[in-house]
mmCIF file of C-alpha atoms in Angstrom:
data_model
loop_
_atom_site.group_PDB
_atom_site.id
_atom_site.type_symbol
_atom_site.label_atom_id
_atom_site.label_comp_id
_atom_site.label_asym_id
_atom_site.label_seq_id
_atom_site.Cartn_x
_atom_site.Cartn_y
_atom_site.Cartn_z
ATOM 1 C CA UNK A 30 0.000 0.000 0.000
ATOM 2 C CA UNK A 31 3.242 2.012 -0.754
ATOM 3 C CA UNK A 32 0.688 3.497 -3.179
ATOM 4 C CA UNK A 33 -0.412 5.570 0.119
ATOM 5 C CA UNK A 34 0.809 8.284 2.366
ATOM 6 C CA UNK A 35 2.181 7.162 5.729
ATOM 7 C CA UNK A 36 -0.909 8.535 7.947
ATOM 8 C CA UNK A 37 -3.635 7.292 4.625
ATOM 9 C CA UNK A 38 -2.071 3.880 5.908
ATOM 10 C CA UNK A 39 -2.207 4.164 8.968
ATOM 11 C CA UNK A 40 -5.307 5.222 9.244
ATOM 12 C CA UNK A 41 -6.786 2.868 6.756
ATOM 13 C CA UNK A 42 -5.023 0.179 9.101
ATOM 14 C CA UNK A 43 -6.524 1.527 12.139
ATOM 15 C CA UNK A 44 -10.166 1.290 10.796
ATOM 16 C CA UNK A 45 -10.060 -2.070 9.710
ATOM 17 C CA UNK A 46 -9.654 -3.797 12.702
ATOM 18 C CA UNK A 47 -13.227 -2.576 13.800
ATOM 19 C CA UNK A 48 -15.700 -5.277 13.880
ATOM 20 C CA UNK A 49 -16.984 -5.550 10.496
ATOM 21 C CA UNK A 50 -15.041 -3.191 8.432
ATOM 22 C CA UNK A 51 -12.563 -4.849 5.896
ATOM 23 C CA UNK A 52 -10.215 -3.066 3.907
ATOM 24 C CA UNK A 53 -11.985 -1.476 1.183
ATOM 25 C CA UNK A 54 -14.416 -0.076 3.872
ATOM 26 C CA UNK A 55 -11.673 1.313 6.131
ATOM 27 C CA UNK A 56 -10.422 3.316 2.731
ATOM 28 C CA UNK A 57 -13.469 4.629 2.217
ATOM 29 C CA UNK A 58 -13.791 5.817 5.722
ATOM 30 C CA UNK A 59 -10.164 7.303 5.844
ATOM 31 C CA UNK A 60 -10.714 9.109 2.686
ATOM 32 C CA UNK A 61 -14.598 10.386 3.708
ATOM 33 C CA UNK A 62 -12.579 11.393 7.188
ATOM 34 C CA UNK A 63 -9.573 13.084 4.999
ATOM 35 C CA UNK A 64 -12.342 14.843 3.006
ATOM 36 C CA UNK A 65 -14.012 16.250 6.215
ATOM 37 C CA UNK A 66 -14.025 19.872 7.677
ATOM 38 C CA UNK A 67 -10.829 19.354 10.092
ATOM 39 C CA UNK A 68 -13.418 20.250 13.194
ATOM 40 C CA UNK A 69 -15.362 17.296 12.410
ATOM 41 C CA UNK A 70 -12.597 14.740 11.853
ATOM 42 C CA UNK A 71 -11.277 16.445 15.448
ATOM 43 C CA UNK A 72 -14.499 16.026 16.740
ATOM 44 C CA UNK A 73 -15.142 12.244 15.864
ATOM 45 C CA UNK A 74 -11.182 11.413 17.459
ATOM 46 C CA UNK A 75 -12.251 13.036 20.534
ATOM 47 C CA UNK A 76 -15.311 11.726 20.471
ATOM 48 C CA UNK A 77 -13.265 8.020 20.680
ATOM 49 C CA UNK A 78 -10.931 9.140 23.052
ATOM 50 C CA UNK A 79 -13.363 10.569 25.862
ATOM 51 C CA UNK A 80 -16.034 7.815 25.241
ATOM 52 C CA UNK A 81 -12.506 5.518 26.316
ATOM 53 C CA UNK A 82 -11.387 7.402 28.832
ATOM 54 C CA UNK A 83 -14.636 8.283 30.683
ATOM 55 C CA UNK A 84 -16.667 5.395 30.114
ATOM 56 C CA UNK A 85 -16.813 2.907 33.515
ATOM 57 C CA UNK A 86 -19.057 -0.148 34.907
ATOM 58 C CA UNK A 87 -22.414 1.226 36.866
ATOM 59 C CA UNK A 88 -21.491 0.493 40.284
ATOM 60 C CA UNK A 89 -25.037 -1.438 40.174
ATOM 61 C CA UNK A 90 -25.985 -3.068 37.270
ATOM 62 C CA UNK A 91 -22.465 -2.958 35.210
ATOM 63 C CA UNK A 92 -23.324 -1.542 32.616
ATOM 64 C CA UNK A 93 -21.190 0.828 31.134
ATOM 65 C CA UNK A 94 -21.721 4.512 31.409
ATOM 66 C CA UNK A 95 -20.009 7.215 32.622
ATOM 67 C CA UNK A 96 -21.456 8.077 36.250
ATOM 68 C CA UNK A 97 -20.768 5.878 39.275
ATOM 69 C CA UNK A 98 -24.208 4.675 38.661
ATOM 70 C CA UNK A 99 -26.279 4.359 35.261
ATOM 71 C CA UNK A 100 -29.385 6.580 34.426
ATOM 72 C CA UNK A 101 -31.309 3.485 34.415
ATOM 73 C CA UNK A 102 -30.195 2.198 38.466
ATOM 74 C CA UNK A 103 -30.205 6.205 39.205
ATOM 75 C CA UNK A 104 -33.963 6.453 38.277
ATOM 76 C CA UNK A 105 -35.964 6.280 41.234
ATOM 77 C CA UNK A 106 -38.699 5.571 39.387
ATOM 78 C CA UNK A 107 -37.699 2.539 38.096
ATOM 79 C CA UNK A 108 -38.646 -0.450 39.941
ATOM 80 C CA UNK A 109 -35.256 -2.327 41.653
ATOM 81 C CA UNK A 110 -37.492 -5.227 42.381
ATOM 82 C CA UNK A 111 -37.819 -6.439 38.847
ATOM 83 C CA UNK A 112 -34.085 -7.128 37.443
ATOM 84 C CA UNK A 113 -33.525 -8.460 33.799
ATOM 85 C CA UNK A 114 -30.432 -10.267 33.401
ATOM 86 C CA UNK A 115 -28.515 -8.924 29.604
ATOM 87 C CA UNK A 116 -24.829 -10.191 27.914
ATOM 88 C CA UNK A 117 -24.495 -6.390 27.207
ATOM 89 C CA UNK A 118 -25.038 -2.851 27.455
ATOM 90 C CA UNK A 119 -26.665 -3.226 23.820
ATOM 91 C CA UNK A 120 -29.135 -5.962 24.590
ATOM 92 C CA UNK A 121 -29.964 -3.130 27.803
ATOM 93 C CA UNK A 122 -30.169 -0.356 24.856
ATOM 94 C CA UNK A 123 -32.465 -2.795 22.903
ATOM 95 C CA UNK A 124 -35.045 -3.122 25.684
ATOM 96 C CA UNK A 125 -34.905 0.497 26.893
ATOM 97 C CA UNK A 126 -35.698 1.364 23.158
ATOM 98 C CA UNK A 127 -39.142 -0.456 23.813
ATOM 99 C CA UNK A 128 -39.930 2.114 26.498
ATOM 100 C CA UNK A 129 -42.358 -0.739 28.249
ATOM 101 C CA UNK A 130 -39.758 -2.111 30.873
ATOM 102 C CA UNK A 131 -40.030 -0.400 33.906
ATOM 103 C CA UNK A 132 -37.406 -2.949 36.009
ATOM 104 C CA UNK A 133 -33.764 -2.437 36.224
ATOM 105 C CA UNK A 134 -30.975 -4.335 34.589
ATOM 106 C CA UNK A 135 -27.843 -6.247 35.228
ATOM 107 C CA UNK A 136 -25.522 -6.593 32.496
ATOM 108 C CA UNK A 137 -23.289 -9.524 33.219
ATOM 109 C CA UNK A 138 -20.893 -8.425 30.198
ATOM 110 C CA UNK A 139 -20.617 -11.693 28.571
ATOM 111 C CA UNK A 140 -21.927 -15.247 28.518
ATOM 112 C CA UNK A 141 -20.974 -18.600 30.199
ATOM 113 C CA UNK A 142 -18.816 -20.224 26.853
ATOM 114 C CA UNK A 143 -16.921 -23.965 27.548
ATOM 115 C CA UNK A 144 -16.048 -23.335 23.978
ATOM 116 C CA UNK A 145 -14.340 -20.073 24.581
ATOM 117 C CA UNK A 146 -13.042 -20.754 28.091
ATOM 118 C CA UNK A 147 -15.351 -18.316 29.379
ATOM 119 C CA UNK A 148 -16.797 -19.567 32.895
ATOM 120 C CA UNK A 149 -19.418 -18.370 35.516
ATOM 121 C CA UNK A 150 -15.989 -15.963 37.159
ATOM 122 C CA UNK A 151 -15.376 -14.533 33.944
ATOM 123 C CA UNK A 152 -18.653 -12.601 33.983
ATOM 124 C CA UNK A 153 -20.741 -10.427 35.832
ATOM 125 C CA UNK A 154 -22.279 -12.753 38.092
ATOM 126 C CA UNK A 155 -20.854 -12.403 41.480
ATOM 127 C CA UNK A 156 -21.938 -8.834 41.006
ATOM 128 C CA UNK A 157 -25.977 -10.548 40.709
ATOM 129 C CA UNK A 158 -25.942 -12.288 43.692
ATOM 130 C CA UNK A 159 -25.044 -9.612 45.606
ATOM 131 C CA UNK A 160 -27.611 -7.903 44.111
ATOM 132 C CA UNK A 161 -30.179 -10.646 45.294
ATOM 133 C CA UNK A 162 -29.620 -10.088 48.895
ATOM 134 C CA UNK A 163 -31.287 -6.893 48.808
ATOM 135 C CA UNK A 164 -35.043 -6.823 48.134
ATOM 136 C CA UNK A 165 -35.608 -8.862 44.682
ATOM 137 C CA UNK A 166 -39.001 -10.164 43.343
ATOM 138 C CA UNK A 167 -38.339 -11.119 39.563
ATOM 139 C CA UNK A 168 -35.200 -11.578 37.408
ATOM 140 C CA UNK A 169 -36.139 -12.139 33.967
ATOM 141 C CA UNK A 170 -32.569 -14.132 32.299
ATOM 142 C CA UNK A 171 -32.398 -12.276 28.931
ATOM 143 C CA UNK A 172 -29.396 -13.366 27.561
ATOM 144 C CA UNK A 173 -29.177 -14.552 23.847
ATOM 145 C CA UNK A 174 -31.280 -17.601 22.551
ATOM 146 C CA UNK A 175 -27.938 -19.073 21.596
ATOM 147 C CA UNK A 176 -26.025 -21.711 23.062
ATOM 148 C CA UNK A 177 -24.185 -19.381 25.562
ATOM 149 C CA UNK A 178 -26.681 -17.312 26.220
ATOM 150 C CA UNK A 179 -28.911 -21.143 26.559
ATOM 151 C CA UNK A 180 -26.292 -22.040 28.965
ATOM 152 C CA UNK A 181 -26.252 -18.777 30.734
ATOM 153 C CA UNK A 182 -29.579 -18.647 31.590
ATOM 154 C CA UNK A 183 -29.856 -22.449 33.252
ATOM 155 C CA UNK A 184 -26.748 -21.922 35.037
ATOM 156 C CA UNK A 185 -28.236 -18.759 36.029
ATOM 157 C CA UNK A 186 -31.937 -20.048 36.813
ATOM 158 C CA UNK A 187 -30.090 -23.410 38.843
ATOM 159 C CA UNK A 188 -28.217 -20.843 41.390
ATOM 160 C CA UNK A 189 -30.954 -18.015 41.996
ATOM 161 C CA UNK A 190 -34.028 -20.709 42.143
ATOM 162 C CA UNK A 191 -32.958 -21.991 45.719
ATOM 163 C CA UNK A 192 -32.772 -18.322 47.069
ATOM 164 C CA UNK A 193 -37.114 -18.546 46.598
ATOM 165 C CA UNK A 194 -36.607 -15.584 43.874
ATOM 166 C CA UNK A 195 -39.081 -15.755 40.796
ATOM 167 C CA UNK A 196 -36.833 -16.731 37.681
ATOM 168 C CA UNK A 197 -38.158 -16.099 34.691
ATOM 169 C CA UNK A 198 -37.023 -15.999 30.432
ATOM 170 C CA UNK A 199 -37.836 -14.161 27.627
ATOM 171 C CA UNK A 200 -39.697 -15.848 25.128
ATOM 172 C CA UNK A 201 -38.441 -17.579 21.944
ATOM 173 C CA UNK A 202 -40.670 -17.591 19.395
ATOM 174 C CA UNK A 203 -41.021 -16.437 15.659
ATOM 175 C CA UNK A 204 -40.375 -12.775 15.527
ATOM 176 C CA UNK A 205 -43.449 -10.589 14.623
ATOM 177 C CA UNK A 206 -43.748 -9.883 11.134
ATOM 178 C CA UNK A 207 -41.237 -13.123 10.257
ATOM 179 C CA UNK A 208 -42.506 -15.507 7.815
ATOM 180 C CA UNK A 209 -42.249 -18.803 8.461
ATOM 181 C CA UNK A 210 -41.242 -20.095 5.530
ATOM 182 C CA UNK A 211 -37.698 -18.134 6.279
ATOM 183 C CA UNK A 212 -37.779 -19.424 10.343
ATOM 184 C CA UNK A 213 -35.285 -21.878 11.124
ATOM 185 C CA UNK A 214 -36.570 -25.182 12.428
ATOM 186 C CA UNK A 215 -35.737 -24.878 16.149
ATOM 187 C CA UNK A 216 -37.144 -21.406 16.333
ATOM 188 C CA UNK A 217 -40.508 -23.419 15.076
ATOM 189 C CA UNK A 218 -40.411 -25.664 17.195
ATOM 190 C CA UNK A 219 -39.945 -23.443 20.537
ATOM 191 C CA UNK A 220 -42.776 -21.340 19.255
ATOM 192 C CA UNK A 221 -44.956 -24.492 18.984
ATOM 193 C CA UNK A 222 -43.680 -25.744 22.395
ATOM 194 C CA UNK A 223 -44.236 -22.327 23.855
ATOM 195 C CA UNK A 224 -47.519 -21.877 22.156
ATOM 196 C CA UNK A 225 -50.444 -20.404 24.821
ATOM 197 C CA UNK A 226 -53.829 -20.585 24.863
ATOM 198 C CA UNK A 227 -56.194 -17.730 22.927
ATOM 199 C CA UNK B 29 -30.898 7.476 23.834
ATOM 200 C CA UNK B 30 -30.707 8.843 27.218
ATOM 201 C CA UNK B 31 -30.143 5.195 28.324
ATOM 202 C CA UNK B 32 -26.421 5.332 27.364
ATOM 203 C CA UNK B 33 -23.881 8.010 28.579
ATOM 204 C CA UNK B 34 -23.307 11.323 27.012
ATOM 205 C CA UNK B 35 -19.795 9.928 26.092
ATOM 206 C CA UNK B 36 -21.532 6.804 24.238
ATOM 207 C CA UNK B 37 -24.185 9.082 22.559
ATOM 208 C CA UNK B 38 -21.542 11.044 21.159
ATOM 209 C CA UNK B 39 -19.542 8.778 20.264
ATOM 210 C CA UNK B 40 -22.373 6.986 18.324
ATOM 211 C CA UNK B 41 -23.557 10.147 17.045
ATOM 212 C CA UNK B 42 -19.810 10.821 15.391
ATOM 213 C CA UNK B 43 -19.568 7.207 14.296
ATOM 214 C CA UNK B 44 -23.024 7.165 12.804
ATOM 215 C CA UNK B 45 -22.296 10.178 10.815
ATOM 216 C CA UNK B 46 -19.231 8.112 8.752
ATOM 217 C CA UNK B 47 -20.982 6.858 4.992
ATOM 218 C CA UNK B 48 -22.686 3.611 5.463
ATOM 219 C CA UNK B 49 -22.179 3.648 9.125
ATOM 220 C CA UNK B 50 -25.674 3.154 10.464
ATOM 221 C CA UNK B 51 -26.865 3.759 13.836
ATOM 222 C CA UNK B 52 -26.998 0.141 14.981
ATOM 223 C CA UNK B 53 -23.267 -0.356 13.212
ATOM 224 C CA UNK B 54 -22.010 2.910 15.401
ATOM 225 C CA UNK B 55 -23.411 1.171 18.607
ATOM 226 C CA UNK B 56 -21.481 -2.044 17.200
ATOM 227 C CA UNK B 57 -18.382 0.085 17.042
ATOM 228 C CA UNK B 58 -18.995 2.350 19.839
ATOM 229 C CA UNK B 59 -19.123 -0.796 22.305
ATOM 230 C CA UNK B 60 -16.001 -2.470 20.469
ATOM 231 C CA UNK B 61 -14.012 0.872 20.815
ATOM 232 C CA UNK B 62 -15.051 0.841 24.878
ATOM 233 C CA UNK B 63 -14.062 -2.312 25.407
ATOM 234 C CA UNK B 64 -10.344 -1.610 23.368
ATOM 235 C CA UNK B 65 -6.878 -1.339 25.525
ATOM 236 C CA UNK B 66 -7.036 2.087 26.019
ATOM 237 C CA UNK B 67 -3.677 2.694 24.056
ATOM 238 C CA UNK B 68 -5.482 1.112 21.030
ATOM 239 C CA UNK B 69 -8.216 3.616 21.189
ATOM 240 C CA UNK B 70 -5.635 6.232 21.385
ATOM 241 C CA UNK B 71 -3.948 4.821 18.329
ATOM 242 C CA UNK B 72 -7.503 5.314 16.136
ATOM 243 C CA UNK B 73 -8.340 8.674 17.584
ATOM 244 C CA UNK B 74 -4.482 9.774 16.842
ATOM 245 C CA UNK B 75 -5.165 8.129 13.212
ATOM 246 C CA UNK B 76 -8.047 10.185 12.008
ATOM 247 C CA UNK B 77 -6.143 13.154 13.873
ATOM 248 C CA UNK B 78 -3.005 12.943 12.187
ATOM 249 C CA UNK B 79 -4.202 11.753 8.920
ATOM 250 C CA UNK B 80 -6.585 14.930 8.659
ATOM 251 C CA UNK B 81 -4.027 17.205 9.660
ATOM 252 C CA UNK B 82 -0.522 16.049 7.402
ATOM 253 C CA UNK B 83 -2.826 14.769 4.504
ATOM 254 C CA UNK B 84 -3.114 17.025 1.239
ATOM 255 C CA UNK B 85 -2.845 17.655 -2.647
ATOM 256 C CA UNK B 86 0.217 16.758 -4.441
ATOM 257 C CA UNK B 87 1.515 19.314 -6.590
ATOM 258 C CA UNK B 88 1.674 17.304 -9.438
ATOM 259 C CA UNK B 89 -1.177 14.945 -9.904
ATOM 260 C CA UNK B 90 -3.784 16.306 -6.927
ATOM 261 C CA UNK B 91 -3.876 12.446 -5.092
ATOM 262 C CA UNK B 92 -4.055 12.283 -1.596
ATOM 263 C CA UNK B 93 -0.740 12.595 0.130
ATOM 264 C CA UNK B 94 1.923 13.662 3.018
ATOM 265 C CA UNK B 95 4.100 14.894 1.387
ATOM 266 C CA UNK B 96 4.550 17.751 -1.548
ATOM 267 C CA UNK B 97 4.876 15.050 -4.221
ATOM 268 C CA UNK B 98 2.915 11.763 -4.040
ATOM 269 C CA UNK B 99 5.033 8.464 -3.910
ATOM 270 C CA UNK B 100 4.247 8.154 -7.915
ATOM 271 C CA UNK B 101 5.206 11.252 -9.029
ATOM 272 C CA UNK B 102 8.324 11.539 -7.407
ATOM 273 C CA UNK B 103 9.133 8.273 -8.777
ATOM 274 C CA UNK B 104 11.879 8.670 -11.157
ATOM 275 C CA UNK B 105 10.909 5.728 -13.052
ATOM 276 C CA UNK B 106 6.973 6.067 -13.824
ATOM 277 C CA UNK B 107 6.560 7.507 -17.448
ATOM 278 C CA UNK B 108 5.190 11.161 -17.164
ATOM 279 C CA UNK B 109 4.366 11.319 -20.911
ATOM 280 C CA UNK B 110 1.897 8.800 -20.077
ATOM 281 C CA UNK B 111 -1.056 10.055 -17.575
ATOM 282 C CA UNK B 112 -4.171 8.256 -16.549
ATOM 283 C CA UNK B 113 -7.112 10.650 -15.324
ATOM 284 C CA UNK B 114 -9.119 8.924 -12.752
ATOM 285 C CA UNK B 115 -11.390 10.503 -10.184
ATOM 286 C CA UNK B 116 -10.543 9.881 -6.798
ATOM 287 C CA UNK B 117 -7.547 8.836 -5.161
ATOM 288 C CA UNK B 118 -9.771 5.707 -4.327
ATOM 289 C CA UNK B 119 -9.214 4.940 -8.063
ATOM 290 C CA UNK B 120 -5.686 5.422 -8.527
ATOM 291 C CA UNK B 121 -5.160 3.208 -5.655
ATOM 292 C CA UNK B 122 -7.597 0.469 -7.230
ATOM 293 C CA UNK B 123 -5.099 0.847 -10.731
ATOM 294 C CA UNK B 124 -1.741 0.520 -8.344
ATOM 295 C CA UNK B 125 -3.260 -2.646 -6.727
ATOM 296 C CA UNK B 126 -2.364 -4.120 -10.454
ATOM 297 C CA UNK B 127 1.104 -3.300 -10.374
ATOM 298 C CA UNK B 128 1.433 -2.964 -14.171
ATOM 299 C CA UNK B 129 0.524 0.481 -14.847
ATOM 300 C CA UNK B 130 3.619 2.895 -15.240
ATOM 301 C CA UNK B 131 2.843 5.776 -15.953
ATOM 302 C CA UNK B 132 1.377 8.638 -13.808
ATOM 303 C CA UNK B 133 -1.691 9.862 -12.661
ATOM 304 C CA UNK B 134 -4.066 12.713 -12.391
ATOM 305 C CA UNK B 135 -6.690 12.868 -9.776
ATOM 306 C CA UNK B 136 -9.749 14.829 -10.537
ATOM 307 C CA UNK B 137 -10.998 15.084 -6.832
ATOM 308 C CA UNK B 138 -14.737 14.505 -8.777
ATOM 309 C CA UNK B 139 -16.466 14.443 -12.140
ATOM 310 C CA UNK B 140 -18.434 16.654 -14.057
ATOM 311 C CA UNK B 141 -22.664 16.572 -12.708
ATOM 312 C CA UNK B 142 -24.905 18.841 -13.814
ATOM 313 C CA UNK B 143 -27.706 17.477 -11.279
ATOM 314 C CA UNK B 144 -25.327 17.968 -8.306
ATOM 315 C CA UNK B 145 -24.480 21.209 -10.089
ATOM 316 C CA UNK B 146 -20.296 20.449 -10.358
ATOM 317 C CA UNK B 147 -18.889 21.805 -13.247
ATOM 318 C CA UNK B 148 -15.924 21.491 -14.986
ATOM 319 C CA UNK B 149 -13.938 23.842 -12.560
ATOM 320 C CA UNK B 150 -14.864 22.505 -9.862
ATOM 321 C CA UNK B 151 -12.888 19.956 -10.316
ATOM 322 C CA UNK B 152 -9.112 19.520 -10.669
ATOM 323 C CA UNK B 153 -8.778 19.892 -14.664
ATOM 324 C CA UNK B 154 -7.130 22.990 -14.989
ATOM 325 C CA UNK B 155 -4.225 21.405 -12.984
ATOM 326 C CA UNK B 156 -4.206 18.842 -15.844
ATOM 327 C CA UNK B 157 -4.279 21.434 -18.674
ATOM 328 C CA UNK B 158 -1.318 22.601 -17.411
ATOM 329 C CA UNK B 159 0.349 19.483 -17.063
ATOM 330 C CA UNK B 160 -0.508 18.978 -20.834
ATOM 331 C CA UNK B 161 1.913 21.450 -21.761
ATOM 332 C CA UNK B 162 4.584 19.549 -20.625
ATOM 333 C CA UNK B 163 6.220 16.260 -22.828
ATOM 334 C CA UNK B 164 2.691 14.101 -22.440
ATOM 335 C CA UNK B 165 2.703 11.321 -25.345
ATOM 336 C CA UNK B 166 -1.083 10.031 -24.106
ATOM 337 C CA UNK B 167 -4.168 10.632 -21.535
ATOM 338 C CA UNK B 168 -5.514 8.405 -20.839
ATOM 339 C CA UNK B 169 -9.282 8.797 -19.042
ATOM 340 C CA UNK B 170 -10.133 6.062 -16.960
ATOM 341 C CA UNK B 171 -12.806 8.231 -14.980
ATOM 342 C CA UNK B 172 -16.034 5.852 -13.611
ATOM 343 C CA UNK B 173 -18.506 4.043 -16.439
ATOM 344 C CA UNK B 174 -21.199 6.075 -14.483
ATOM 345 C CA UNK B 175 -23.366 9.313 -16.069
ATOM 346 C CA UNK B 176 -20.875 11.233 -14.158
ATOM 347 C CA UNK B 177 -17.736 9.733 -15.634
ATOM 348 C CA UNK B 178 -18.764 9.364 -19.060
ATOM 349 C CA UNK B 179 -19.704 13.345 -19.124
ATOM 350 C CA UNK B 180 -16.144 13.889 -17.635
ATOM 351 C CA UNK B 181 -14.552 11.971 -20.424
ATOM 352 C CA UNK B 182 -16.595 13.451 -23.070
ATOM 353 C CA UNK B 183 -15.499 16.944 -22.015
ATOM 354 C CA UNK B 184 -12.388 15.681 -21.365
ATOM 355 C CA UNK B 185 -11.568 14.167 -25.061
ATOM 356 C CA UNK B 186 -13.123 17.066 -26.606
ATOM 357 C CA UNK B 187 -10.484 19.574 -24.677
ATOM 358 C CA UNK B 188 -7.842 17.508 -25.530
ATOM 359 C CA UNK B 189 -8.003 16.803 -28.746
ATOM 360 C CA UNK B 190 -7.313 19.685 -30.374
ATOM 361 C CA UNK B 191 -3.575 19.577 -28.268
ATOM 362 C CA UNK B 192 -2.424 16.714 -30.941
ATOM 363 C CA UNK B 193 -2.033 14.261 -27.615
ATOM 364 C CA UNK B 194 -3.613 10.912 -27.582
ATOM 365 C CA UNK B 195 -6.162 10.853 -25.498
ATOM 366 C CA UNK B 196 -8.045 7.088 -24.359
ATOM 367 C CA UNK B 197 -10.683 5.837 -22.874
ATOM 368 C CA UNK B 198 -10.168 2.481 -21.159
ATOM 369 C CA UNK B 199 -12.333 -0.274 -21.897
ATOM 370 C CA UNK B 200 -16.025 -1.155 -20.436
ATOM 371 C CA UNK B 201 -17.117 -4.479 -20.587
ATOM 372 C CA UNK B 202 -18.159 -7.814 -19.154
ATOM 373 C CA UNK B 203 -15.654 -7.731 -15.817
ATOM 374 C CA UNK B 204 -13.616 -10.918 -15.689
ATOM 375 C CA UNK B 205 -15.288 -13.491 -14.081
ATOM 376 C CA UNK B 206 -18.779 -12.357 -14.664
ATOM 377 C CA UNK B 207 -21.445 -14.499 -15.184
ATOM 378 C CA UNK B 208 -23.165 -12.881 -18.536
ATOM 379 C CA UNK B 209 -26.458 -13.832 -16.742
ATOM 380 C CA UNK B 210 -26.330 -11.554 -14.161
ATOM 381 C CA UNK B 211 -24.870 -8.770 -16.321
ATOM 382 C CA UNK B 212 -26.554 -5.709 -17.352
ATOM 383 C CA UNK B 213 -27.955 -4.548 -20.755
ATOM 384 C CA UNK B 214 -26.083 -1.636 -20.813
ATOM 385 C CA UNK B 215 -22.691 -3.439 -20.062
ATOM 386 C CA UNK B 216 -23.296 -6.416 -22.344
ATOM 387 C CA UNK B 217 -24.384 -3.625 -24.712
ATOM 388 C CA UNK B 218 -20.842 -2.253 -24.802
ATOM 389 C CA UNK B 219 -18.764 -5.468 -24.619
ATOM 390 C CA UNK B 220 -20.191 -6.305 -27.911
ATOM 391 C CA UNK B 221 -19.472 -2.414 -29.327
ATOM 392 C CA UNK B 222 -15.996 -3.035 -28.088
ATOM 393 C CA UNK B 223 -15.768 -6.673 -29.252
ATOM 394 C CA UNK B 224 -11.912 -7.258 -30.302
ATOM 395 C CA UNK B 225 -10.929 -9.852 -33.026
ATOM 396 C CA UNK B 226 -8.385 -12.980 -31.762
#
């Protein structure tokens, strides 16, 4: 890529080891960023450094923000009672974007994953049961429907069951507005086995 | 949004303003920056920094570059009498990838539109006029196969011309490795207009 200036390179480089973004995206980026107003491309770098610098765990649910404590956990309106159990701070952005759940979170920044090495220590769960002590009706395990998040949520349901607290999951069904034709077969069949009555 | 942190909004804000960065993609990235080694995340912001700040025109053929000369121009051995005009410094790179061009370059920064109202000096062509009246054997205009780019090389051939230099178009056609199936009319149109005899 001698075809390049030094900082074209190295900025190209930079992009594309984001998620998702291969090379011929990260040029396109570093030459839409070379093209910008030099405020803007400012802007956007310390928009990357202060998000990294200031961003932290809620001392509550661990989610990250950048307060000792989350708007959600800060919210006295919200009901502490009621805690649903996310992998991340984006399945917590999903279900805020609802703007139905009134219950707090926990975000146990991960899933359990033999495959990956990833155990019960390696995430947030420690920080959960501690949680539980205090005065907990409902957590609702909302990890992923996929074989970690599976995992997650009976390891989860097997420790917090004995404590007498409700234990709930999420649904898995077909999605509204999927067509069936499309659905894989085990999403079929948990929406036949979770079927209820009309 | 108010569910993540100012620093995450912004961040996804900045990220979601990059072309073809949606907002979900900007959460993707905003999360994966957060989660980075902090010197990493220093590394990208310092990236789009420096790259906006040291990157600018060469002299010579208006690419993208550090210094006052891009690495092709100040090449002693690429053939100056020979210059391809391509649009973007996107394109030039996309022609070095081949490794069997050598001649030079000229970078238009753009083509001629009359819907998005850019003329023809609004783009970097009187920079190549002048270049013209130097020892240049052959132009050749390798601007996009689009509305955009075929204007430009109209215009183009029709200035140049009347100089006594060759001027070129290079060749549209069925790409290599394309299934003539899937193939437009337009293209297959002009493969068989530019049919060659074996």
């Amino acid at each position: 890529m001698d075809y390049f200036s030094g900082y074209i390179s190295a900025l190209v480089g930079q992009l594309s080891k984001l998620p998702g973004i291969g090379n011929k995206t990260a040029q396109r980026l570093a030459f839409h960023i070379m093209s910008m107003p030099k405020e803007q491309a400012h802007e956007l770098a310390d928009a990357i450094r202060d998000a990294r610098e200031n961003v932290r765990y809620c001392k509550t649910c661990c989610t990250l923000t950048d307060a000792e404590y989350c708007p959600v956990c800060s919210n006295p309106e919200r009901d502490a009672s009621t805690i649903m159990v996310v992998e991340t701070a984006r399945d917590l952005a999903a279900y805020e974007k609802t703007g139905r759940y009134s219950g707090v979170y926990h975000v146990l920044q991960g899933a359990i994953s033999p495959m990956l090495g990833i155990g019960p220590d390696d995430i947030r769960l420690k920080e959960l049961m501690q949680r539980l002590q205090g005065d907990v009706k409902e957590v609702i395990i909302a990890t992923n429907s996929s074989l970690e998040g599976e995992t997650t949520a009976m390891y989860l349901s097997k420790l917090i069951k004995p404590t007498g607290i409700k234990v709930t999951r999420i649904a898995s069904g077909v999605p509204v507005g999927g067509d069936l034709e499309y659905i894989d077969e085990v999403t079929l069949l948990r929406a036949l086995e979770g079927r209820t009555e009309l």
